Coordinates of C-alpha atoms in Angstrom, one line a residue:
Chain A
M1114 CA 51.5 -0.7 -205.9
P1115 CA 52.6 -2.6 -209.0
T1116 CA 52.8 -6.4 -209.0
L1117 CA 56.0 -8.1 -210.1
K1118 CA 56.0 -11.6 -211.6
F1119 CA 59.3 -13.4 -211.3
S1120 CA 60.0 -17.2 -211.5
D1121 CA 56.3 -18.0 -211.5
K1122 CA 55.7 -16.1 -208.3
S1123 CA 54.2 -12.7 -207.6
Y1124 CA 55.8 -10.0 -205.5
S1125 CA 54.6 -6.5 -204.6
L1126 CA 56.8 -3.5 -205.3
N1127 CA 56.7 -0.4 -203.2
D1128 CA 56.6 3.1 -204.7
S1129 CA 59.8 3.8 -206.6
E1130 CA 61.3 0.5 -205.5
T1131 CA 63.6 -1.2 -208.0
I1132 CA 62.9 -4.7 -209.1
L1133 CA 66.1 -5.9 -207.5
D1134 CA 65.4 -4.2 -204.1
G1135 CA 61.8 -5.5 -204.2
L1136 CA 62.9 -9.1 -204.8
L1137 CA 65.6 -9.0 -202.1
R1138 CA 63.3 -7.4 -199.6
Q1139 CA 60.9 -10.3 -200.0
G1140 CA 63.5 -12.9 -199.5
E1141 CA 64.1 -13.8 -203.2
S1142 CA 67.6 -14.5 -204.2
A1143 CA 68.6 -12.5 -207.3
P1144 CA 72.1 -12.1 -208.7
H1145 CA 73.5 -8.6 -208.0
S1146 CA 76.6 -6.8 -207.0
C1147 CA 77.1 -3.1 -207.4
K1148 CA 73.5 -1.9 -207.4
T1149 CA 74.4 1.2 -209.3
G1150 CA 73.8 0.1 -212.8
V1151 CA 77.4 -0.6 -213.6
C1152 CA 78.4 -4.2 -213.1
Q1153 CA 75.5 -5.8 -215.0
T1154 CA 75.4 -8.7 -212.6
C1155 CA 71.6 -8.1 -212.1
L1156 CA 70.8 -8.6 -215.8
M1157 CA 67.2 -9.7 -216.4
Q1158 CA 64.8 -10.0 -219.3
V1159 CA 61.4 -8.5 -219.5
V1160 CA 58.4 -10.8 -220.2
E1161 CA 55.7 -8.2 -220.0
G1162 CA 56.2 -4.5 -219.4
E1163 CA 57.8 -1.3 -220.9
V1164 CA 61.6 -1.2 -220.0
P1165 CA 62.8 2.4 -219.5
P1166 CA 65.9 3.4 -221.4
E1167 CA 67.9 4.1 -218.2
A1168 CA 67.6 0.4 -217.2
Q1169 CA 69.3 -0.6 -220.4
K1170 CA 72.2 1.9 -220.3
G1171 CA 75.5 0.2 -221.2
L1172 CA 73.9 -2.9 -222.5
K1173 CA 74.7 -4.1 -226.0
E1174 CA 72.1 -3.3 -228.6
T1175 CA 71.4 -6.9 -229.2
L1176 CA 70.5 -7.4 -225.6
Q1177 CA 68.5 -4.1 -225.5
S1178 CA 66.4 -5.2 -228.4
Q1179 CA 65.6 -8.5 -226.7
G1180 CA 64.3 -6.7 -223.6
Y1181 CA 67.3 -7.3 -221.3
F1182 CA 67.7 -4.7 -218.5
L1183 CA 69.4 -4.1 -215.2
A1184 CA 67.1 -5.0 -212.3
C1185 CA 68.8 -2.4 -210.0
Q1186 CA 67.8 0.4 -212.4
W1187 CA 64.1 -0.2 -213.0
S1188 CA 61.4 0.9 -210.6
P1189 CA 58.2 -0.1 -212.5
S1190 CA 55.0 1.9 -211.9
E1191 CA 52.9 -0.7 -213.8
D1192 CA 52.5 -4.5 -213.3
T1193 CA 55.5 -6.2 -214.8
S1194 CA 56.7 -9.7 -215.5
V1195 CA 60.5 -10.5 -215.7
K1196 CA 62.8 -13.5 -215.7
L1197 CA 66.5 -14.3 -215.2
P1198 CA 68.5 -14.3 -218.4
G1199 CA 69.3 -17.6 -220.0
L1200 CA 73.1 -18.2 -220.2
E1201 CA 72.8 -19.2 -223.8
D1202 CA 71.6 -15.8 -225.0
T1203 CA 73.7 -13.6 -222.8
A1204 CA 76.9 -15.4 -222.0
I1205 CA 79.5 -17.4 -223.7
S1206 CA 81.1 -20.5 -222.2
A1207 CA 84.8 -20.6 -221.3
S1208 CA 87.0 -23.0 -219.5
I1209 CA 89.5 -22.4 -216.7
S1210 CA 93.0 -22.9 -218.0
E1211 CA 95.0 -21.8 -215.0
I1212 CA 94.7 -20.9 -211.3
R1213 CA 97.8 -19.4 -209.7
S1214 CA 98.4 -17.6 -206.4
L1215 CA 99.8 -14.1 -206.9
C1216 CA 100.1 -13.2 -203.2
H1217 CA 98.5 -14.3 -200.0
N1218 CA 95.1 -12.9 -200.9
V1219 CA 95.0 -12.7 -204.7
N1220 CA 94.6 -15.5 -207.3
L1221 CA 95.1 -15.2 -211.0
L1222 CA 92.3 -17.0 -212.8
R1223 CA 92.9 -17.6 -216.5
V1224 CA 89.9 -18.4 -218.6
T1225 CA 89.8 -19.4 -222.3
P1226 CA 86.6 -18.5 -224.1
E1227 CA 85.2 -21.2 -226.4
E1228 CA 84.3 -18.7 -229.0
G1229 CA 85.2 -15.1 -229.7
F1230 CA 84.8 -12.8 -226.7
S1231 CA 85.9 -9.3 -227.6
C1232 CA 87.1 -7.1 -224.8
V1233 CA 89.7 -4.4 -224.2
P1234 CA 92.2 -4.6 -221.4
G1235 CA 90.9 -2.5 -218.5
Q1236 CA 87.3 -3.4 -219.2
Y1237 CA 85.5 -5.7 -216.9
L1238 CA 83.3 -8.8 -217.5
T1239 CA 80.9 -10.8 -215.4
L1240 CA 82.1 -14.3 -214.6
V1241 CA 79.4 -16.9 -213.8
N1242 CA 80.6 -20.0 -212.1
S1243 CA 79.0 -23.5 -212.3
D1244 CA 76.9 -22.7 -209.2
G1245 CA 75.4 -19.7 -211.1
V1246 CA 77.2 -17.2 -208.8
A1247 CA 78.2 -14.1 -210.8
R1248 CA 80.9 -11.5 -210.1
S1249 CA 82.6 -8.8 -212.1
Y1250 CA 86.4 -8.8 -212.7
S1251 CA 88.7 -6.7 -214.8
V1252 CA 90.7 -7.9 -217.8
A1253 CA 94.4 -7.8 -216.9
N1254 CA 96.1 -9.0 -220.1
L1255 CA 96.2 -8.4 -223.9
S1256 CA 93.0 -10.3 -224.3
H1257 CA 92.6 -9.4 -227.9
Q1258 CA 96.0 -10.9 -228.7
D1259 CA 96.1 -13.8 -226.3
S1260 CA 93.6 -16.6 -226.6
Y1261 CA 92.8 -16.3 -222.9
I1262 CA 91.7 -13.7 -220.4
D1263 CA 93.5 -13.1 -217.1
L1264 CA 91.5 -12.0 -214.0
H1265 CA 92.8 -11.2 -210.6
I1266 CA 90.5 -12.5 -207.8
R1267 CA 91.0 -11.1 -204.4
T1268 CA 90.1 -13.5 -201.6
I1269 CA 87.4 -11.9 -199.5
P1270 CA 86.8 -13.6 -196.1
G1271 CA 83.5 -15.3 -196.4
G1272 CA 83.2 -14.4 -200.0
V1273 CA 81.2 -17.0 -201.9
F1274 CA 82.9 -16.5 -205.3
S1275 CA 86.5 -15.9 -204.2
N1276 CA 86.4 -19.0 -201.9
W1277 CA 85.0 -21.0 -204.8
V1278 CA 88.2 -20.0 -206.7
N1279 CA 90.3 -20.8 -203.7
E1280 CA 88.9 -24.2 -202.8
K1281 CA 86.7 -25.7 -205.5
A1282 CA 87.6 -24.4 -208.9
C1283 CA 89.8 -26.6 -211.1
V1284 CA 91.5 -26.3 -214.4
G1285 CA 89.1 -27.5 -217.1
D1286 CA 86.0 -26.4 -215.2
Q1287 CA 83.4 -24.6 -217.4
V1288 CA 82.4 -21.0 -216.5
H1289 CA 80.4 -18.4 -218.4
L1290 CA 81.4 -14.9 -219.4
R1291 CA 79.1 -11.9 -219.9
G1292 CA 79.9 -8.4 -221.0
P1293 CA 82.3 -6.7 -221.3
A1294 CA 81.6 -3.3 -220.0
G1295 CA 83.5 -0.2 -218.8
D1296 CA 85.2 2.6 -220.4
C1297 CA 88.5 2.7 -218.4
F1298 CA 91.0 1.7 -221.1
Y1299 CA 93.8 3.0 -223.3
I1300 CA 92.8 5.0 -226.4
A1301 CA 95.7 5.5 -228.8
K1302 CA 94.1 8.2 -230.8
E1303 CA 94.0 10.5 -227.8
G1304 CA 97.8 10.9 -228.2
K1305 CA 100.6 8.5 -227.9
D1306 CA 103.1 11.0 -226.5
T1307 CA 100.9 12.2 -223.6
P1308 CA 101.9 11.3 -220.0
L1309 CA 99.8 8.5 -218.4
L1310 CA 99.5 8.2 -214.6
L1311 CA 97.9 5.0 -213.3
A1312 CA 97.1 4.5 -209.6
G1313 CA 95.3 1.7 -208.0
T1314 CA 94.9 -0.2 -204.7
G1315 CA 94.7 -4.0 -204.3
T1316 CA 93.4 -5.8 -207.3
G1317 CA 92.9 -2.4 -208.9
L1318 CA 96.3 -3.4 -210.4
A1319 CA 94.5 -5.8 -212.7
P1320 CA 92.9 -3.3 -215.1
L1321 CA 95.9 -1.0 -214.8
Y1322 CA 98.3 -3.8 -215.7
G1323 CA 96.1 -4.5 -218.8
I1324 CA 96.0 -0.9 -219.7
I1325 CA 99.8 -0.6 -219.5
L1326 CA 100.4 -3.7 -221.6
D1327 CA 97.9 -2.3 -224.1
A1328 CA 99.5 1.2 -224.2
L1329 CA 103.0 -0.3 -224.7
S1330 CA 101.8 -2.7 -227.4
Q1331 CA 100.4 0.3 -229.3
D1332 CA 103.8 2.0 -229.0
H1333 CA 102.8 4.7 -226.5
T1334 CA 105.8 7.0 -226.2
G1335 CA 104.8 9.3 -223.4
P1336 CA 105.9 8.6 -219.8
I1337 CA 103.8 5.9 -218.1
S1338 CA 103.8 5.9 -214.2
L1339 CA 102.2 3.2 -212.2
F1340 CA 101.4 3.6 -208.5
H1341 CA 100.3 0.5 -206.7
G1342 CA 99.1 0.9 -203.2
A1343 CA 98.9 -1.7 -200.5
L1344 CA 98.4 -1.8 -196.8
K1345 CA 101.3 -4.2 -196.1
E1346 CA 104.3 -5.3 -198.1
E1347 CA 102.8 -8.8 -198.6
D1348 CA 99.7 -7.3 -200.2
L1349 CA 101.9 -6.1 -203.2
Y1350 CA 102.0 -8.5 -206.1
F1351 CA 103.5 -8.7 -209.6
V1352 CA 106.4 -6.9 -208.1
E1353 CA 109.2 -8.7 -210.0
A1354 CA 107.4 -8.5 -213.3
L1355 CA 106.8 -4.7 -212.8
Q1356 CA 110.3 -4.0 -211.7
E1357 CA 111.6 -5.8 -214.8
L1358 CA 109.3 -3.9 -217.0
D1359 CA 110.5 -0.7 -215.3
Q1360 CA 114.1 -1.6 -216.1
T1361 CA 113.6 -2.7 -219.6
T1362 CA 111.1 -0.1 -220.8
S1363 CA 112.5 3.5 -220.9
N1364 CA 109.1 5.2 -220.6
F1365 CA 107.6 3.1 -217.8
S1366 CA 108.1 3.7 -214.1
Y1367 CA 106.8 1.5 -211.2
F1368 CA 106.1 3.0 -207.8
P1369 CA 104.9 0.5 -205.2
C1370 CA 103.5 2.2 -202.1
V1371 CA 102.9 0.6 -198.7
L1372 CA 100.9 2.3 -196.0
N1373 CA 102.3 0.3 -193.1
G1374 CA 105.7 -0.5 -194.4
E1375 CA 109.3 -0.1 -193.3
E1376 CA 111.6 2.7 -194.4
G1377 CA 114.4 1.8 -196.7
A1378 CA 112.6 -1.0 -198.5
F1379 CA 112.0 -1.2 -202.3
Y1380 CA 108.7 0.6 -202.0
T1381 CA 107.7 4.1 -200.8
C1382 CA 106.1 4.2 -197.3
G1383 CA 103.0 6.2 -197.0
D1384 CA 99.5 6.9 -198.3
I1385 CA 99.3 6.3 -202.0
Q1386 CA 97.0 9.3 -202.4
E1387 CA 99.6 11.7 -201.0
I1388 CA 102.4 10.0 -202.9
V1389 CA 100.5 10.4 -206.2
L1390 CA 99.4 14.0 -205.6
T1391 CA 103.0 15.1 -204.9
A1392 CA 104.2 13.2 -208.0
L1393 CA 101.7 15.0 -210.4
P1394 CA 103.6 16.7 -213.2
E1395 CA 103.7 20.5 -213.5
D1396 CA 101.7 20.5 -216.7
K1397 CA 98.5 18.6 -216.2
K1398 CA 96.7 19.7 -219.4
E1399 CA 97.5 16.6 -221.4
L1400 CA 97.9 14.2 -218.4
R1401 CA 95.7 11.1 -218.6
I1402 CA 94.9 9.6 -215.2
Y1403 CA 93.6 6.0 -214.6
L1404 CA 92.2 5.2 -211.2
C1405 CA 91.1 1.7 -210.1
G1406 CA 90.4 0.1 -206.8
G1407 CA 88.1 0.6 -203.9
P1408 CA 85.4 3.3 -204.3
D1409 CA 86.7 5.5 -201.5
F1410 CA 90.1 5.6 -203.1
V1411 CA 88.8 6.1 -206.6
N1412 CA 86.2 8.8 -205.8
S1413 CA 88.6 10.7 -203.5
M1414 CA 91.4 10.7 -206.1
K1415 CA 89.1 11.7 -208.9
K1416 CA 88.2 14.8 -207.0
K1417 CA 91.8 15.5 -205.8
T1418 CA 93.4 15.1 -209.2
F1419 CA 90.7 17.2 -210.8
L1420 CA 91.2 20.0 -208.2
A1421 CA 94.9 19.7 -208.7
G1422 CA 94.3 20.7 -212.3
A1423 CA 93.7 17.5 -214.3
A1424 CA 91.0 17.8 -217.0
S1425 CA 87.8 15.9 -216.0
Q1426 CA 87.6 14.3 -219.4
N1427 CA 91.1 12.9 -219.0
I1428 CA 90.3 11.1 -215.8
Y1429 CA 89.3 7.4 -216.3
S1430 CA 88.2 5.3 -213.4
D1431 CA 86.8 2.0 -212.3
A1432 CA 85.6 1.8 -208.7
F1433 CA 85.4 -1.8 -207.5
V1434 CA 82.4 -2.6 -205.4
V1435 CA 82.8 -5.4 -202.9
R1436 CA 79.6 -7.2 -202.2
S1437 CA 78.9 -6.8 -198.5
S1438 CA 76.5 -9.7 -197.7
E1439 CA 77.0 -13.4 -197.9
Chain B
M1373 CA 72.5 34.1 -234.0
S1374 CA 71.3 32.9 -230.6
L1375 CA 73.2 33.5 -227.4
F1376 CA 74.2 29.8 -227.3
E1377 CA 75.7 30.1 -230.7
K1378 CA 77.5 33.4 -230.0
I1379 CA 79.0 32.0 -226.9
G1380 CA 80.4 28.9 -228.7
G1381 CA 77.8 26.2 -228.1
E1382 CA 78.6 22.9 -226.7
D1383 CA 82.4 23.5 -227.0
A1384 CA 82.0 26.5 -224.7
V1385 CA 80.1 24.4 -222.2
N1386 CA 82.8 21.8 -222.2
A1387 CA 85.5 24.4 -221.8
A1388 CA 83.6 26.1 -218.9
V1389 CA 82.5 23.1 -216.9
D1390 CA 86.0 22.2 -215.5
V1391 CA 86.8 25.8 -214.6
F1392 CA 83.3 26.4 -213.1
Y1393 CA 83.2 23.1 -211.1
R1394 CA 86.7 23.5 -209.8
K1395 CA 85.8 27.0 -208.4
V1396 CA 82.6 25.6 -206.8
L1397 CA 84.4 22.7 -205.2
S1398 CA 87.1 24.9 -203.9
D1399 CA 84.6 27.3 -202.2
D1400 CA 84.1 26.2 -198.6
L1401 CA 80.8 28.1 -198.3
I1402 CA 79.1 25.9 -200.9
S1403 CA 81.4 22.9 -201.7
H1404 CA 79.5 20.6 -199.4
F1405 CA 76.4 20.9 -201.5
F1406 CA 78.3 19.4 -204.4
E1407 CA 80.1 16.6 -202.6
T1408 CA 78.1 13.7 -203.8
V1409 CA 79.9 10.4 -204.3
D1410 CA 79.9 10.4 -208.0
M1411 CA 81.8 13.2 -209.7
D1412 CA 80.7 12.1 -213.1
K1413 CA 77.0 12.5 -212.3
Q1414 CA 77.8 15.9 -210.7
M1415 CA 79.7 16.9 -213.8
A1416 CA 76.7 16.0 -216.0
K1417 CA 74.5 18.2 -213.8
Q1418 CA 76.9 21.1 -214.1
K1419 CA 77.0 20.7 -217.9
A1420 CA 73.2 20.7 -218.0
F1421 CA 73.1 23.9 -215.9
L1422 CA 75.7 25.7 -218.0
T1423 CA 73.9 24.7 -221.2
M1424 CA 70.8 26.3 -219.8
A1425 CA 72.6 29.4 -218.6
F1426 CA 74.3 29.8 -222.0
G1427 CA 70.9 29.9 -223.6
G1428 CA 71.2 26.4 -225.0
P1429 CA 68.7 23.6 -225.4
H1430 CA 67.5 22.2 -222.0
N1431 CA 64.6 20.5 -220.3
Y1432 CA 64.6 22.5 -217.0
T1433 CA 61.4 23.9 -215.8
G1434 CA 61.0 26.3 -212.9
Q1435 CA 59.3 23.5 -211.1
D1436 CA 62.3 21.2 -211.6
M1437 CA 64.6 23.9 -210.3
R1438 CA 62.4 24.2 -207.2
E1439 CA 62.1 20.5 -206.5
G1440 CA 65.8 19.8 -207.2
H1441 CA 67.0 22.4 -204.6
K1442 CA 64.3 22.3 -202.0
H1443 CA 65.9 19.8 -199.7
L1444 CA 69.2 21.8 -199.6
D1445 CA 67.9 24.7 -197.5
L1446 CA 69.8 27.2 -199.6
K1447 CA 70.3 30.9 -198.6
E1448 CA 70.9 34.0 -200.6
E1449 CA 74.6 33.9 -200.0
H1450 CA 74.8 30.4 -201.5
F1451 CA 73.0 31.6 -204.7
Q1452 CA 75.3 34.6 -204.9
A1453 CA 78.4 32.4 -204.5
V1454 CA 77.5 30.1 -207.4
A1455 CA 76.5 33.1 -209.5
G1456 CA 79.9 34.7 -208.7
H1457 CA 81.7 31.6 -209.8
L1458 CA 79.7 31.5 -213.0
Q1459 CA 80.6 35.1 -213.8
S1460 CA 84.3 34.6 -213.0
T1461 CA 84.4 31.4 -215.1
L1462 CA 83.1 33.4 -218.1
Q1463 CA 85.7 36.1 -217.5
D1464 CA 88.5 33.6 -217.2
L1465 CA 87.4 32.2 -220.6
G1466 CA 87.4 35.6 -222.2
V1467 CA 83.7 35.8 -223.0
A1468 CA 82.6 39.2 -224.2
P1469 CA 81.0 41.4 -221.4
D1470 CA 77.6 41.8 -223.1
L1471 CA 77.3 38.0 -223.5
I1472 CA 78.3 37.5 -219.8
D1473 CA 75.4 39.9 -218.9
E1474 CA 73.0 37.8 -220.9
V1475 CA 74.1 34.6 -219.2
M1476 CA 73.9 36.2 -215.7
A1477 CA 70.4 37.4 -216.5
I1478 CA 69.3 33.8 -217.3
A1479 CA 71.0 32.5 -214.1
A1480 CA 69.3 35.3 -212.1
S1481 CA 65.9 34.2 -213.5
T1482 CA 66.3 30.9 -211.5
H1483 CA 66.8 32.8 -208.2
D1484 CA 63.3 32.3 -206.7
D1485 CA 62.9 28.7 -207.8
V1486 CA 66.4 27.7 -206.5
L1487 CA 65.8 29.4 -203.1
N1488 CA 62.2 28.1 -203.0
L1489 CA 60.8 31.6 -202.5

């Protein structure tokens, strides 16, 4: 059994146990979120040991060359020594410039980086608060044009980070940003006249809204359809802005969908999955599909739209993982 | 020219993977073997398999095939179903019959390892 050194203490790792799982099992607190090698919250740096390439997947080359890796993706077979990343190497500082309620359970958090932070709308970044708690959120504005980054934070009952946003965070507070990551974004060279279909639940709207703004700012001419799904009417947000965009932009259509809604309202009643599937265009060869939100929704819709005829390489997705504990 | 080149190389794999995987997922006899959470990972596996079957570069060994399928308790009918979808995919894409025969021979060579015989 290999030994793991972390923060001046020694831990034992079981056979094929990841560094993250080993630390958590032995009561050590280590930052983590998705545990699937995607969110990069569990970033660590090797002190001694040979990092396998799969534990550095998706990291910038500058981080790879300094021995940074994802603790949820490395199961060492030899003795290893690792440490938490220093914020100065891996993150840039930013300040909170606005906190605004978007609906009863979503806040908009606007952060202004103190130096260049290059990210594309639809990608996600890791936000580290002053208590060192880190979570991933999607970029929901034209971050490369604006001087700030808009993030939509859903309030999770008992959630450490979202409650910090709700109760403690103030305009002017310093936070840190790490990343960005993710490949769910608009690519103009894949065709500006192709139809785009975007579907998301809850704060899955954040990356989709960013992607739509990005596509429109790059003069996308093909039809753009947005389906936003919510359980109840009050869970919808950005409704007026999206309705206005629908009315003023000839190639953009907004379809709010509410599962437990009332007939005759401004939205469509029913399951967003069924609503989207019936709305798929006849010709799906060029159709580009963007799916964001809970993993059940995203994974199910990936498969259903693929089976309905969409090309797998034209399906972009970002499944949000909600951290269950704490 | 190798089989892989004759059939069209990586472009042929990319063209075949959607058609093949859609057939497999739509077949109730075998779809449950492929219903892992992550479609992207499943897709990558299908590409690796098709690359091998098309005579392309691959890292599969008979032992890998055996280990990778052992826990699934596969029967002859499951193997034949996948082979059938492979054949009809190639037919859909208009691959020449003699090349299809070569691909099917490579696929058939995995039979005993896949079924752990």
